[in-house]
Amino acid sequence: MNLSYRFPADLLALQQERDRTYTALAHAPAGTGTAALRRALVLLDLRLATHPYWASPAQWRTGAAELRRTARTHTPTARSAA
């Protein structure tokens, strides 16, 4: 099945923020305030999964991988950044 996704700018921005937070957590030495990063990551995951773009939980499960791929390669334009 070949599905085509067009993600809203705010959803892409959430995924990119989640990726940055995950990277920061992965590189943080143990015992250096990682609890705040873990909490932020959980909150971002929740916001991603419950974003209005996903009409149902099944759509989140099928579209999440494509969202991650798109967010890694997406460069905000003036129009999508606004």
CSV table of C-alpha atoms in Angstrom, one decimal:
chain,number,residue,atom,x,y,z
A,1,MET,CA,0.0,0.0,0.0
A,2,ASN,CA,1.5,3.3,-1.0
A,3,LEU,CA,0.0,6.1,1.1
A,4,SER,CA,0.9,9.7,0.5
A,5,TYR,CA,1.0,12.1,3.5
A,6,ARG,CA,1.0,15.8,3.6
A,7,PHE,CA,1.7,16.9,7.2
A,8,PRO,CA,0.8,20.2,8.7
A,9,ALA,CA,3.7,22.5,9.7
A,10,ASP,CA,2.9,22.3,13.4
A,11,LEU,CA,3.0,18.5,13.3
A,12,LEU,CA,6.4,18.5,11.6
A,13,ALA,CA,7.7,21.0,14.1
A,14,LEU,CA,6.5,18.8,17.0
A,15,GLN,CA,8.3,15.8,15.5
A,16,GLN,CA,11.5,17.8,14.9
A,17,GLU,CA,11.4,19.1,18.6
A,18,ARG,CA,10.9,15.5,19.7
A,19,ASP,CA,13.9,14.4,17.7
A,20,ARG,CA,16.0,17.2,19.2
A,21,THR,CA,14.9,16.3,22.7
A,22,TYR,CA,15.6,12.6,22.1
A,23,THR,CA,19.1,13.5,20.8
A,24,ALA,CA,19.8,15.7,23.8
A,25,LEU,CA,18.7,12.9,26.2
A,26,ALA,CA,20.8,10.4,24.4
A,27,HIS,CA,23.9,12.5,24.7
A,28,ALA,CA,23.4,13.7,28.3
A,29,PRO,CA,25.6,12.1,30.8
A,30,ALA,CA,23.8,10.2,33.5
A,31,GLY,CA,22.8,12.2,36.5
A,32,THR,CA,22.8,15.6,34.7
A,33,GLY,CA,19.2,16.5,34.9
A,34,THR,CA,17.9,14.0,32.4
A,35,ALA,CA,14.5,13.7,34.2
A,36,ALA,CA,13.4,17.0,32.7
A,37,LEU,CA,14.4,15.8,29.2
A,38,ARG,CA,12.5,12.5,29.8
A,39,ARG,CA,9.4,14.4,30.9
A,40,ALA,CA,9.6,16.6,27.8
A,41,LEU,CA,10.0,13.6,25.6
A,42,VAL,CA,6.9,12.0,27.1
A,43,LEU,CA,4.9,15.2,26.6
A,44,LEU,CA,6.0,15.5,23.0
A,45,ASP,CA,5.1,11.9,22.3
A,46,LEU,CA,1.6,12.5,23.8
A,47,ARG,CA,1.2,15.7,21.7
A,48,LEU,CA,2.3,13.9,18.6
A,49,ALA,CA,0.0,10.9,19.1
A,50,THR,CA,-3.1,13.1,19.9
A,51,HIS,CA,-2.6,15.8,17.3
A,52,PRO,CA,-5.8,16.6,15.5
A,53,TYR,CA,-4.2,15.6,12.1
A,54,TRP,CA,-4.7,12.0,13.1
A,55,ALA,CA,-8.4,11.1,12.7
A,56,SER,CA,-8.0,7.8,14.6
A,57,PRO,CA,-5.3,6.0,16.5
A,58,ALA,CA,-4.9,3.6,13.6
A,59,GLN,CA,-3.8,6.6,11.4
A,60,TRP,CA,-1.1,7.5,14.0
A,61,ARG,CA,0.2,4.0,13.9
A,62,THR,CA,0.4,3.9,10.1
A,63,GLY,CA,1.6,7.4,9.5
A,64,ALA,CA,4.1,7.9,12.4
A,65,ALA,CA,7.1,6.3,10.5
A,66,GLU,CA,6.4,8.6,7.5
A,67,LEU,CA,6.2,11.6,9.8
A,68,ARG,CA,9.6,10.8,11.3
A,69,ARG,CA,11.1,10.4,7.8
A,70,THR,CA,9.5,13.6,6.6
A,71,ALA,CA,10.6,15.6,9.7
A,72,ARG,CA,14.2,14.5,9.2
A,73,THR,CA,14.3,15.9,5.7
A,74,HIS,CA,11.9,18.8,6.0
A,75,THR,CA,13.4,22.3,5.8
A,76,PRO,CA,11.0,25.0,7.0
A,77,THR,CA,10.1,27.6,4.4
A,78,ALA,CA,9.0,31.1,5.2
A,79,ARG,CA,5.4,30.0,4.5
A,80,SER,CA,5.5,26.8,6.7
A,81,ALA,CA,7.4,28.6,9.5
A,82,ALA,CA,4.8,31.2,9.9
